mmCIF file of C-alpha atoms in Angstrom:
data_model
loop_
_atom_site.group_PDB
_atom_site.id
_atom_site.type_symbol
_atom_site.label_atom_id
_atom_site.label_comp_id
_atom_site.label_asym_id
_atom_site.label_seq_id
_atom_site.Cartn_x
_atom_site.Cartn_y
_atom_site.Cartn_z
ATOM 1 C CA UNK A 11 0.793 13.985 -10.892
ATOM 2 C CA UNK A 12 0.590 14.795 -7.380
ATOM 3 C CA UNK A 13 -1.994 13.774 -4.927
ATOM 4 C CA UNK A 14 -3.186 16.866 -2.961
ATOM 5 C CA UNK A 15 -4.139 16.022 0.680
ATOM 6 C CA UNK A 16 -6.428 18.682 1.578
ATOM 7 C CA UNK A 17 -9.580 18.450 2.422
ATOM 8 C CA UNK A 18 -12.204 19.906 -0.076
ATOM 9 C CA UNK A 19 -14.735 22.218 1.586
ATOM 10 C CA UNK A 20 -17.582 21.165 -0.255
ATOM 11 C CA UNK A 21 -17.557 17.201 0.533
ATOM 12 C CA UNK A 22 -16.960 16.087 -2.557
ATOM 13 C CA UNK A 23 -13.541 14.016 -2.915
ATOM 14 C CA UNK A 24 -13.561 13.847 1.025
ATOM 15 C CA UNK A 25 -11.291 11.192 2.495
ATOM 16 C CA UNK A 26 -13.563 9.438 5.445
ATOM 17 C CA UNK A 27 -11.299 8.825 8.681
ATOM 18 C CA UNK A 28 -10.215 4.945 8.488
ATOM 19 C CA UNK A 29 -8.218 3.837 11.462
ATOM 20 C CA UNK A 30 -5.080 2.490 11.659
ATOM 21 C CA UNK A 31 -5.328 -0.835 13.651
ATOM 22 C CA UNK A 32 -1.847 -2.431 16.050
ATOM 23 C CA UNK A 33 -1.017 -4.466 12.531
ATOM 24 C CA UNK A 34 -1.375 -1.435 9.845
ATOM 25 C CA UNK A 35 0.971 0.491 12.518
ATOM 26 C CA UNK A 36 3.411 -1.857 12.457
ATOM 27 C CA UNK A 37 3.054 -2.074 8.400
ATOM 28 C CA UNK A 38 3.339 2.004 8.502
ATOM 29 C CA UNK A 39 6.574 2.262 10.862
ATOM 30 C CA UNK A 40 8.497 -0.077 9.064
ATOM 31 C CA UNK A 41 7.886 1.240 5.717
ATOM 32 C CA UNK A 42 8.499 4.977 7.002
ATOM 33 C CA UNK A 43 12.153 3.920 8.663
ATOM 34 C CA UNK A 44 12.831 2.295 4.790
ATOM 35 C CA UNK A 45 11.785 5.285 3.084
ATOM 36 C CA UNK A 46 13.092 7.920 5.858
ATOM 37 C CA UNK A 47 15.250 6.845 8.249
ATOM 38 C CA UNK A 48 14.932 5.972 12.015
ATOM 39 C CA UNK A 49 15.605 2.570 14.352
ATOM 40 C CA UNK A 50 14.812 -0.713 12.770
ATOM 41 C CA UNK A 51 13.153 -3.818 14.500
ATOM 42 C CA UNK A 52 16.491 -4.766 15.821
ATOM 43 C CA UNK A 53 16.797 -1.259 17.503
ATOM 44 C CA UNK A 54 19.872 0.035 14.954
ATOM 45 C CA UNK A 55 19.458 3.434 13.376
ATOM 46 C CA UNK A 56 19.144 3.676 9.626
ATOM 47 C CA UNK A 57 19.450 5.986 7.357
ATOM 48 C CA UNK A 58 16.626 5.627 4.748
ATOM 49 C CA UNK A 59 16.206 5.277 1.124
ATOM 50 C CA UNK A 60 15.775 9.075 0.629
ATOM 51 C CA UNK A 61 18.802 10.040 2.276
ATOM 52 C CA UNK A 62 20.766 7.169 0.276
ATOM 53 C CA UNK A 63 21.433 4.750 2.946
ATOM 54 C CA UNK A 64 22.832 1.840 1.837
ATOM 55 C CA UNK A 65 21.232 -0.157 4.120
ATOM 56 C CA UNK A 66 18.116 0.890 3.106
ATOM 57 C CA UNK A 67 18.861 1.315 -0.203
ATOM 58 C CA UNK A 68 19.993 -2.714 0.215
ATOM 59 C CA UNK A 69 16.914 -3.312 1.840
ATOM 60 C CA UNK A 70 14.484 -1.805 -0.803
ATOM 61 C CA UNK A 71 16.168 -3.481 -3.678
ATOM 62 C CA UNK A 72 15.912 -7.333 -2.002
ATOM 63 C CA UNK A 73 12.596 -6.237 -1.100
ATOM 64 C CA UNK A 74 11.371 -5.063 -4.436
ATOM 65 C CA UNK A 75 12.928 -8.627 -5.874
ATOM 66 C CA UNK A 76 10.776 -10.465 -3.066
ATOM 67 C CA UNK A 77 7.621 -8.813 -3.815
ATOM 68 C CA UNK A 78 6.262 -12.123 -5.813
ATOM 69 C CA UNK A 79 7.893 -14.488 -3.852
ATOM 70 C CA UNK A 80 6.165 -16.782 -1.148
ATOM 71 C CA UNK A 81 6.458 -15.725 2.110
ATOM 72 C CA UNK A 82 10.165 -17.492 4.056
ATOM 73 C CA UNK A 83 11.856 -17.608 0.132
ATOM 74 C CA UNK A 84 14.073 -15.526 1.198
ATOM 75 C CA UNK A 85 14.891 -14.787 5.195
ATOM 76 C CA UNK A 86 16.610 -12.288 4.632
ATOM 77 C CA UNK A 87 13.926 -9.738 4.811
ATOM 78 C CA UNK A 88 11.834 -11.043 7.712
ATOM 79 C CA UNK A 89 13.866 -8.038 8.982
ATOM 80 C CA UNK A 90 11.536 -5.946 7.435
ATOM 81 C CA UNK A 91 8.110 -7.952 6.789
ATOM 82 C CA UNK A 92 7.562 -10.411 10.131
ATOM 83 C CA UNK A 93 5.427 -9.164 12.143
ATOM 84 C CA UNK A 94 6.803 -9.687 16.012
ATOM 85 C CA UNK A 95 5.332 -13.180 17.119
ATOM 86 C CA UNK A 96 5.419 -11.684 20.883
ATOM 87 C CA UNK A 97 2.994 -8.939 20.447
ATOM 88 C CA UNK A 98 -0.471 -11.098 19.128
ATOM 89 C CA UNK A 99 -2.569 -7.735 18.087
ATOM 90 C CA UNK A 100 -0.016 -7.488 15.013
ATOM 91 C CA UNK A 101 1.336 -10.552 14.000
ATOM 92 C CA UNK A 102 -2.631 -12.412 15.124
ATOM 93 C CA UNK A 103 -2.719 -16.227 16.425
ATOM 94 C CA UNK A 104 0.776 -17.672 14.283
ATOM 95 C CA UNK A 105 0.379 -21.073 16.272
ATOM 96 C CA UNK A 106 -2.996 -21.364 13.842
ATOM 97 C CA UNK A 107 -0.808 -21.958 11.105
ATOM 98 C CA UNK A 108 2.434 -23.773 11.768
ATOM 99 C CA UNK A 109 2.433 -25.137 8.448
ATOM 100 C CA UNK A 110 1.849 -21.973 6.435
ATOM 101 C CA UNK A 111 2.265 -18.432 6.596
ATOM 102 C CA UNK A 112 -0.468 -17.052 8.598
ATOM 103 C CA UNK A 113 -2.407 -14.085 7.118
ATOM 104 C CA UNK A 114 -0.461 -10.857 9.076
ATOM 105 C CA UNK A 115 2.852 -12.278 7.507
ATOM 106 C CA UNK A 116 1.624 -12.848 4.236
ATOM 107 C CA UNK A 117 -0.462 -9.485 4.174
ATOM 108 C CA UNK A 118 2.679 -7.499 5.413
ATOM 109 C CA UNK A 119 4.624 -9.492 2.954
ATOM 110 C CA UNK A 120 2.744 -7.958 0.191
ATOM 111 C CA UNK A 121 2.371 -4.449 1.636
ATOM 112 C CA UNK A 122 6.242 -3.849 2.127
ATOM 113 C CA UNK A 123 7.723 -5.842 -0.892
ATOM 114 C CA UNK A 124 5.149 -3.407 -2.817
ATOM 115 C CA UNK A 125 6.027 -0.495 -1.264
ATOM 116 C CA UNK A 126 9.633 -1.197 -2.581
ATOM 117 C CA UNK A 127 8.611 -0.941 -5.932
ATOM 118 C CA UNK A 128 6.408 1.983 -5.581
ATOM 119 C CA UNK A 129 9.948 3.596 -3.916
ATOM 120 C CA UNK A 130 12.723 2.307 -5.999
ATOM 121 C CA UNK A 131 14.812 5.076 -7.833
ATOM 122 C CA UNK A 132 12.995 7.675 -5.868
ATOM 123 C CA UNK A 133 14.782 9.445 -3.694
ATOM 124 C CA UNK A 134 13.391 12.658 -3.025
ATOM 125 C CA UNK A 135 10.002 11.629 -1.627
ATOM 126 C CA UNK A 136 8.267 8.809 -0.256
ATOM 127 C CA UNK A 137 5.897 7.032 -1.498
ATOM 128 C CA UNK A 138 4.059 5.860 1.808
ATOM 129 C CA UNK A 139 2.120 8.898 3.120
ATOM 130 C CA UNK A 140 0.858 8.771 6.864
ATOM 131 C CA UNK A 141 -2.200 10.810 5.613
ATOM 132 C CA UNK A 142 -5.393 8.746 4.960
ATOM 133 C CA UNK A 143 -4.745 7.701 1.415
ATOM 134 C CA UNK A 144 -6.419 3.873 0.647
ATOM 135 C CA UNK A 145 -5.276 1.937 -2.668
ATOM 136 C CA UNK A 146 -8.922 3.299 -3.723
ATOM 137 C CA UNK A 147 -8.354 6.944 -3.201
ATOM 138 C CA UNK A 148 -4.663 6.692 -4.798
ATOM 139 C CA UNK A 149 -6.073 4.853 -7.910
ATOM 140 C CA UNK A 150 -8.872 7.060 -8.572
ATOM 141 C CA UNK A 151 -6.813 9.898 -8.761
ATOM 142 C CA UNK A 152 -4.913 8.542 -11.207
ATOM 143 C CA UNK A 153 -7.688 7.140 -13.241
ATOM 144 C CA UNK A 154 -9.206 10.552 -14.373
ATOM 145 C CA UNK A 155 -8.052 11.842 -17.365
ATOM 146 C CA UNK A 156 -5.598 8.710 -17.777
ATOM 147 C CA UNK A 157 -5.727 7.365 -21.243
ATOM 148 C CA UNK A 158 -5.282 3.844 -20.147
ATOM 149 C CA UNK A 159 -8.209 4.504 -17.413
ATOM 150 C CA UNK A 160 -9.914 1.728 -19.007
ATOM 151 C CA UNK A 161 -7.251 -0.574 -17.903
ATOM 152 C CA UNK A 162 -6.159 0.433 -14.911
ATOM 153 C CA UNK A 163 -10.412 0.458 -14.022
ATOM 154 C CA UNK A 164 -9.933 -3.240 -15.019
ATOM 155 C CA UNK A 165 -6.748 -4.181 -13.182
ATOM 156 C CA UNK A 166 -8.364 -2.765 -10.069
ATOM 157 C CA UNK A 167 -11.470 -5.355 -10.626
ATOM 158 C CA UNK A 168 -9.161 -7.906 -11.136
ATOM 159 C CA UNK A 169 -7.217 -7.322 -7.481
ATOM 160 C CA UNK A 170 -10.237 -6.982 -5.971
ATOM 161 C CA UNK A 171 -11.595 -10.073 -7.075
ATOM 162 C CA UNK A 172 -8.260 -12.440 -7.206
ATOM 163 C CA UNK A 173 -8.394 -15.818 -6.184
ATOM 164 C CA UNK A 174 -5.178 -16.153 -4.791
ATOM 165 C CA UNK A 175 -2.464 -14.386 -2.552
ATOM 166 C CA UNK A 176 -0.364 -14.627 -6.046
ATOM 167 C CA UNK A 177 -2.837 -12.966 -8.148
ATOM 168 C CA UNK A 178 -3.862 -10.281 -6.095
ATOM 169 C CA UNK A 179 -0.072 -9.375 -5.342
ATOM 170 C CA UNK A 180 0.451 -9.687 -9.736
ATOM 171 C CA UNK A 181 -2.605 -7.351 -9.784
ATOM 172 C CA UNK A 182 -1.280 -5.140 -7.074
ATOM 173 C CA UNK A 183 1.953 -4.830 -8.362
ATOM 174 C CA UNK A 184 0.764 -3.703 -11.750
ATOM 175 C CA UNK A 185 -1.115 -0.319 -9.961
ATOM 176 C CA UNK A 186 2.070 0.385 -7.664
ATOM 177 C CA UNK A 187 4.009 0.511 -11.082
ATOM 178 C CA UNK A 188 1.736 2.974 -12.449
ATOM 179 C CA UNK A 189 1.501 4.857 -9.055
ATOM 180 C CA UNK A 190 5.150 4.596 -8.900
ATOM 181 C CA UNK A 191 5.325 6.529 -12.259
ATOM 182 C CA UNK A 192 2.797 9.427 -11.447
ATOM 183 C CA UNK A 193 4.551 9.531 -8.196
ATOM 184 C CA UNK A 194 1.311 9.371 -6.021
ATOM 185 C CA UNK A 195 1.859 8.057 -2.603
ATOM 186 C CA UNK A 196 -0.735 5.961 -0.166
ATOM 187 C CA UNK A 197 -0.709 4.598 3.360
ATOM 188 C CA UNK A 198 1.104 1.591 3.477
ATOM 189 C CA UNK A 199 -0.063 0.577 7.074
ATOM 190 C CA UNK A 200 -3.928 1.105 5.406
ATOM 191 C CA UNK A 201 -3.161 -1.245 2.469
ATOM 192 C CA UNK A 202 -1.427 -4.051 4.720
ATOM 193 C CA UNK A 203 -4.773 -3.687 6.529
ATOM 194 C CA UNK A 204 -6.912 -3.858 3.304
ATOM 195 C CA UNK A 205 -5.252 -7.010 1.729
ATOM 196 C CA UNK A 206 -5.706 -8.746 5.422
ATOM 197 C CA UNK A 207 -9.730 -8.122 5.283
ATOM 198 C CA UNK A 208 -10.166 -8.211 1.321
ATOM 199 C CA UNK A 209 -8.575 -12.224 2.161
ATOM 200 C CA UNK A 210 -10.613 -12.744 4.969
ATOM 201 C CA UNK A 211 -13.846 -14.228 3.817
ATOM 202 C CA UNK A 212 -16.733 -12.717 2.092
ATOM 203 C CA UNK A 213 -17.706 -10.183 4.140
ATOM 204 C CA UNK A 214 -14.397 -8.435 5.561
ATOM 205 C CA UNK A 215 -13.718 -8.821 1.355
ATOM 206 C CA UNK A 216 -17.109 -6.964 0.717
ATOM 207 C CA UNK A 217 -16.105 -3.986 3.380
ATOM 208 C CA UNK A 218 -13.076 -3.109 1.743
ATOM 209 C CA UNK A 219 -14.713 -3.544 -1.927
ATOM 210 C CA UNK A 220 -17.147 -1.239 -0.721
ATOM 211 C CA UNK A 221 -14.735 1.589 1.094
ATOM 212 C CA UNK A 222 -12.124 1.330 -2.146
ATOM 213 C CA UNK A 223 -15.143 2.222 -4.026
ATOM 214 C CA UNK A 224 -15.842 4.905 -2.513
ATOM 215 C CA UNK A 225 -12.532 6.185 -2.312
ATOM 216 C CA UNK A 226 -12.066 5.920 -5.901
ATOM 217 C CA UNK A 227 -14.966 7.674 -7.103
ATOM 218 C CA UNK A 228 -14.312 10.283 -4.446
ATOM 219 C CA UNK A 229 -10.839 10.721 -5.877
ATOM 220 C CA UNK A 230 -11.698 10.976 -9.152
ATOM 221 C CA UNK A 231 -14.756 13.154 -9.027
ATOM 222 C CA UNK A 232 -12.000 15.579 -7.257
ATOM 223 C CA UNK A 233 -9.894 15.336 -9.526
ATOM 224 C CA UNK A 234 -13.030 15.827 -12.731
ATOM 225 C CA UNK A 235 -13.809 18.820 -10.231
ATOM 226 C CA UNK A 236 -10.520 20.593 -10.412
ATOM 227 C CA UNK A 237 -9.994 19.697 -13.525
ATOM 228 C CA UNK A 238 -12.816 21.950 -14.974
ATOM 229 C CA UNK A 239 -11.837 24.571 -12.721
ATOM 230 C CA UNK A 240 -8.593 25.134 -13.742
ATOM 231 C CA UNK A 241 -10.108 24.771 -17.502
ATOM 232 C CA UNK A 242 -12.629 27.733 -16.671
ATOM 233 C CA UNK A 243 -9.310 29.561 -15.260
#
């Protein structure tokens, strides 16, 4: 299943603007150069994953074995998922947290070591769209008319709601499977940004409850929606 990105004329299934902050840009860029090509942080051009560059393909392969590791297991990918120390409006105060990972690292953690599983063995499109597509909107879409919507409503509850940095990734990684196998993309930059606030305290957590619902009820109300037309077709 493919998500469509245009905008319905009547409202319903609208995507509402969300902006892209200096850390969901960063998130965004790097994930785009994985997936198609361009200069990495260290200024060196790459050929990406769907061109079948083996740096990226490298890349996305220690990535996607990373994705439930804690953050510095392996250095070898801070390539790819540290936020530069030297610019403060992505990678926030680090000298807060000189004994842990502070949040930007561990949020962009999870947001590229996911995005390599939602990518691996695809290499004809990629699976981080620029277009305004939250975790929300991507799930609802593939909720409706699912037959395990039941469980992917409840796996969604359960992200929302985990406890811990290693739950919510377990959670997360369980929807990028599924969206990896209906081959429905999302903004990676917008998730990074989304894991940051939904870990944030209780009421950054409660904005991006609220917005993913939303989304996901707008998404799958589309999709219900054309659905019936193409049934009355």
């Amino acid at each position: 299943m493919e998500l469509q990105q245009n905008e319905p004329q009547s409202g319903v299934g609208r995507q509402y603007p969300r902006r892209l902050n200096a850390f969901g840009k960063w998130v965004g860029r790097q994930v785009r150069v994985l997936a198609e090509g361009g200069y990495d942080s260290a200024g060196i051009r790459r050929d990406g994953y769907l061109q079948n560059g083996s740096y990226a393909t490298a890349a996305v392969a220690r990535l996607r074995r990373s994705v439930s590791h804690e953050v510095g297991a392996d250095p070898d990918i801070f390539i790819w998922t540290m936020p530069p120390e030297d610019e403060p409006d992505i990678s926030g105060d680090v000298s807060r947290y000189l004994q842990s990972p502070s949040p930007e690292e561990r949020a962009a953690h999870a947001a590229i070591t996911l995005f390599a599983v939602h990518q691996q063995s695809n290499h004809t499109a990629s699976m981080h769209t620029d277009s305004n597509v939250s975790l929300g909107y991507a799930v609802g879409s593939m909720a409706y008319g699912n037959f395990n919507e039941a469980g992917i409503r409840s796996m969604f509850d359960r992200l929302q709601t985990a406890a811990s940095w290693k739950e919510l990734v377990r959670h997360a990684r369980g929807l990028i499977s599924m969206l990896r196998r209906e081959r429905i993309a999302l903004n990676y930059g917008l998730l990074a940004q989304d894991l940051l606030d939904l870990r944030n305290g209780r009421s950054r957590a409660n904005v991006v409850r609220t917005l993913w619902g939303r989304d996901f009820q707008s998404a799958y109300r589309r999709q219900q929606l054309e659905s019936e037309d193409g049934t009355e077709k």
